[in-house]
C-alpha positions as a printed NumPy array, in Angstrom:
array([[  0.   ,   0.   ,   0.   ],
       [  1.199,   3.241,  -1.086],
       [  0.652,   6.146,   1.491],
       [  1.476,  10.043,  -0.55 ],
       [  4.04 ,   8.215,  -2.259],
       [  5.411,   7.008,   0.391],
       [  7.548,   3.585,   0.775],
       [  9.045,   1.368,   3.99 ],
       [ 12.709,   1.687,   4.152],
       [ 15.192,  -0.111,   6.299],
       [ 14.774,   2.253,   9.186],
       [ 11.386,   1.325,   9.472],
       [ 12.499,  -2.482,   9.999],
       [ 12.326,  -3.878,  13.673],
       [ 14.045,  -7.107,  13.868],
       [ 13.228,  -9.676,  16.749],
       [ 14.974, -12.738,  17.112],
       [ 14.608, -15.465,  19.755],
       [ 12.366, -12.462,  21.524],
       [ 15.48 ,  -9.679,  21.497],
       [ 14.809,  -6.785,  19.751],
       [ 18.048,  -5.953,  17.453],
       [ 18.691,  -2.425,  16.431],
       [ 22.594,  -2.752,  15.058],
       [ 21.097,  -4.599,  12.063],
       [ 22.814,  -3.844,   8.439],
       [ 20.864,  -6.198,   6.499],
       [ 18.405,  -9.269,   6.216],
       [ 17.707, -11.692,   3.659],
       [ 15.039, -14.052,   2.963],
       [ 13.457, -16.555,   0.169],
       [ 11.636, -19.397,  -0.278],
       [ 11.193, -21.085,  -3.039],
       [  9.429, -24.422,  -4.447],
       [ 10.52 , -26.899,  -7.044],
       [  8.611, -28.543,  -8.659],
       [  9.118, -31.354, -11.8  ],
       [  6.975, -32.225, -14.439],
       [  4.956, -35.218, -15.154],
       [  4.924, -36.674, -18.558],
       [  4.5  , -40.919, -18.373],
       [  4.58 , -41.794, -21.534],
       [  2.927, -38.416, -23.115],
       [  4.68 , -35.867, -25.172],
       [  2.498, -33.392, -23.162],
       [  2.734, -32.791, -19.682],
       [  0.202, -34.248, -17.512],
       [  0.978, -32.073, -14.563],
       [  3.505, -31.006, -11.714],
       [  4.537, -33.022,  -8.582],
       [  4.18 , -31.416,  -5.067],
       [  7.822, -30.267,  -5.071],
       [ 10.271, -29.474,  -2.558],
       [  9.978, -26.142,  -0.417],
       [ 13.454, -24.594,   0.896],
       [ 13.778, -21.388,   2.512],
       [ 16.997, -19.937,   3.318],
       [ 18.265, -16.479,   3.914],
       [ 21.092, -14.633,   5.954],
       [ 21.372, -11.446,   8.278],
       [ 24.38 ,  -9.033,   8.726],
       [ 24.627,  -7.655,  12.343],
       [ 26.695,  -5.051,  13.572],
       [ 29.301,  -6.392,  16.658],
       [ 26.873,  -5.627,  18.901],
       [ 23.373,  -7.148,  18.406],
       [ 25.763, -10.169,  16.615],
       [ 27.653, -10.553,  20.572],
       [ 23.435, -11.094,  22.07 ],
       [ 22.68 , -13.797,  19.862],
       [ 25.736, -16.456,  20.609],
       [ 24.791, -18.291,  23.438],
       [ 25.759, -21.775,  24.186],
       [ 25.51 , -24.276,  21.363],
       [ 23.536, -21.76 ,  18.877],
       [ 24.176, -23.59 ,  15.888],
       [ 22.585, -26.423,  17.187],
       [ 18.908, -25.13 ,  17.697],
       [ 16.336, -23.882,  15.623],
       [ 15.751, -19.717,  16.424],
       [ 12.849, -17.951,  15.579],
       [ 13.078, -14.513,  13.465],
       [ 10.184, -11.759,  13.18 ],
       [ 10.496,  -8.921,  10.827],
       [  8.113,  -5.992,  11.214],
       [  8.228,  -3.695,   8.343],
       [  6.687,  -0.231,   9.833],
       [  5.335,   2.02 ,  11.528],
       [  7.101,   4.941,   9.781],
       [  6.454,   7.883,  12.29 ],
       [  6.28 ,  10.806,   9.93 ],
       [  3.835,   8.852,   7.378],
       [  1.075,   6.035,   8.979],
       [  2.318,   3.256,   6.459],
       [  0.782,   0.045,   7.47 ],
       [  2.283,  -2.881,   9.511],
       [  3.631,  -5.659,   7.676],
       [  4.901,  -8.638,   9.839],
       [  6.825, -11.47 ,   8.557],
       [  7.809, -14.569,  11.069],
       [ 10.737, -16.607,   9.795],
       [ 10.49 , -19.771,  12.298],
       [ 13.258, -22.724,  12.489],
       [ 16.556, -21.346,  11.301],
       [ 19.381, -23.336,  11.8  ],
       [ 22.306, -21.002,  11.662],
       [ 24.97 , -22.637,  10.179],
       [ 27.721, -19.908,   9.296],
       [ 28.996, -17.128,  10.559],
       [ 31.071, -14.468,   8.453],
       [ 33.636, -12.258,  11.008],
       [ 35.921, -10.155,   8.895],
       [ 37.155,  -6.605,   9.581],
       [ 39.487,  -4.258,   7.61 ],
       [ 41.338,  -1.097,   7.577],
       [ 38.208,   1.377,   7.268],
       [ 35.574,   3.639,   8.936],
       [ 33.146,   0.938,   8.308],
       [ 31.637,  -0.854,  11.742],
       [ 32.817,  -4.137,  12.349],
       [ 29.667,  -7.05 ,  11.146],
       [ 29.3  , -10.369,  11.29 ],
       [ 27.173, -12.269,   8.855],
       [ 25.095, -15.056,   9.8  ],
       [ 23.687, -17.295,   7.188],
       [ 20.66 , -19.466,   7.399],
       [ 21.263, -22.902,   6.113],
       [ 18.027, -23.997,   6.947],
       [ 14.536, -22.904,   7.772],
       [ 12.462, -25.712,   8.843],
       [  9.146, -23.884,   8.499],
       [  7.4  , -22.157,   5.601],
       [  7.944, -18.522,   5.835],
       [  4.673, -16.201,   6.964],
       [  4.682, -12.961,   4.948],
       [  2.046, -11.063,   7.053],
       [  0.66 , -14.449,   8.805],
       [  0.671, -15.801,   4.724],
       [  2.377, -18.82 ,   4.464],
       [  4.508, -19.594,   1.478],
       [  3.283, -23.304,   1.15 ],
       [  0.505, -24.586,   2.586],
       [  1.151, -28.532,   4.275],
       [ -0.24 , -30.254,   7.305],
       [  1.039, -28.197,  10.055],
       [ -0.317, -24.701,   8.675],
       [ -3.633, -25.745,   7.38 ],
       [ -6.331, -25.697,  10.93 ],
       [ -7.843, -28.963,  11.649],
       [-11.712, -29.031,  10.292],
       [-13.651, -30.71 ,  12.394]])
């Protein structure tokens, strides 16, 4: 939704992961995506798609500081749970937009620093995320565990 030509920008961006809120954030990435194969038999035409396979994956540059709050003990080992809330922008009323990225499995961290003004980052990527991704309580792929039991 446009708002007097008005857009979300990174400032607007609230980060929360495993329930801290992170302001020393220089970037996050996210995509799913789902591949799928086609089904031909014996036909020259195809007859249709499988189900395919959904990955997600993604990665998040933090400045020293917010990256120091998220190692604790064993952190590559368990799933963490990211929300991304896109908004409010306090000169302009744009609307909310909430994204929860749930089961990410860290598995590599980038710590590098040079000669420079630049702040000192690390970059986390995610090598895995076990759940579909909700863009504004949307989920990416529908399967068992997002569809509500009917009854």
């Amino acid at each position: 939704m446009i708002v007097n030509g008005n857009f979300h920008a990174h400032v607007d961006v609230t980060l929360n992961f495993d329930g801290l809120q992170l302001s020393a954030v220089k970037s996050v990435n996210y995509k799913g995506s789902l591949s799928r194969k086609a089904v031909r038999g014996t036909s020259p035409i195809q007859l249709g798609t499988t189900t395919g396979f959904y990955t997600a994956t993604g990665d998040m540059e933090l400045y020293l500081a917010s990256a120091a709050l998220i190692l604790t003990p064993g952190w590559m080992q368990v799933p963490h749970i990211m929300t991304v809330i896109y908004g409010p922008n306090v000169v302009v009323p744009l609307p909310l937009v909430t994204d929860v990225i749930a089961g990410i499995m860290l598995t590599e961290v980038d710590a590098s620093s040079s000669d420079s003004e630049d702040a000192i980052t690390r970059k986390f990527t995610f090598g895995q995320i076990l759940i579909p991704i909700l863009r504004n309580g949307v989920p990416d792929i529908l399967w068992p565990a997002t569809i509500p039991a009917v009854g």
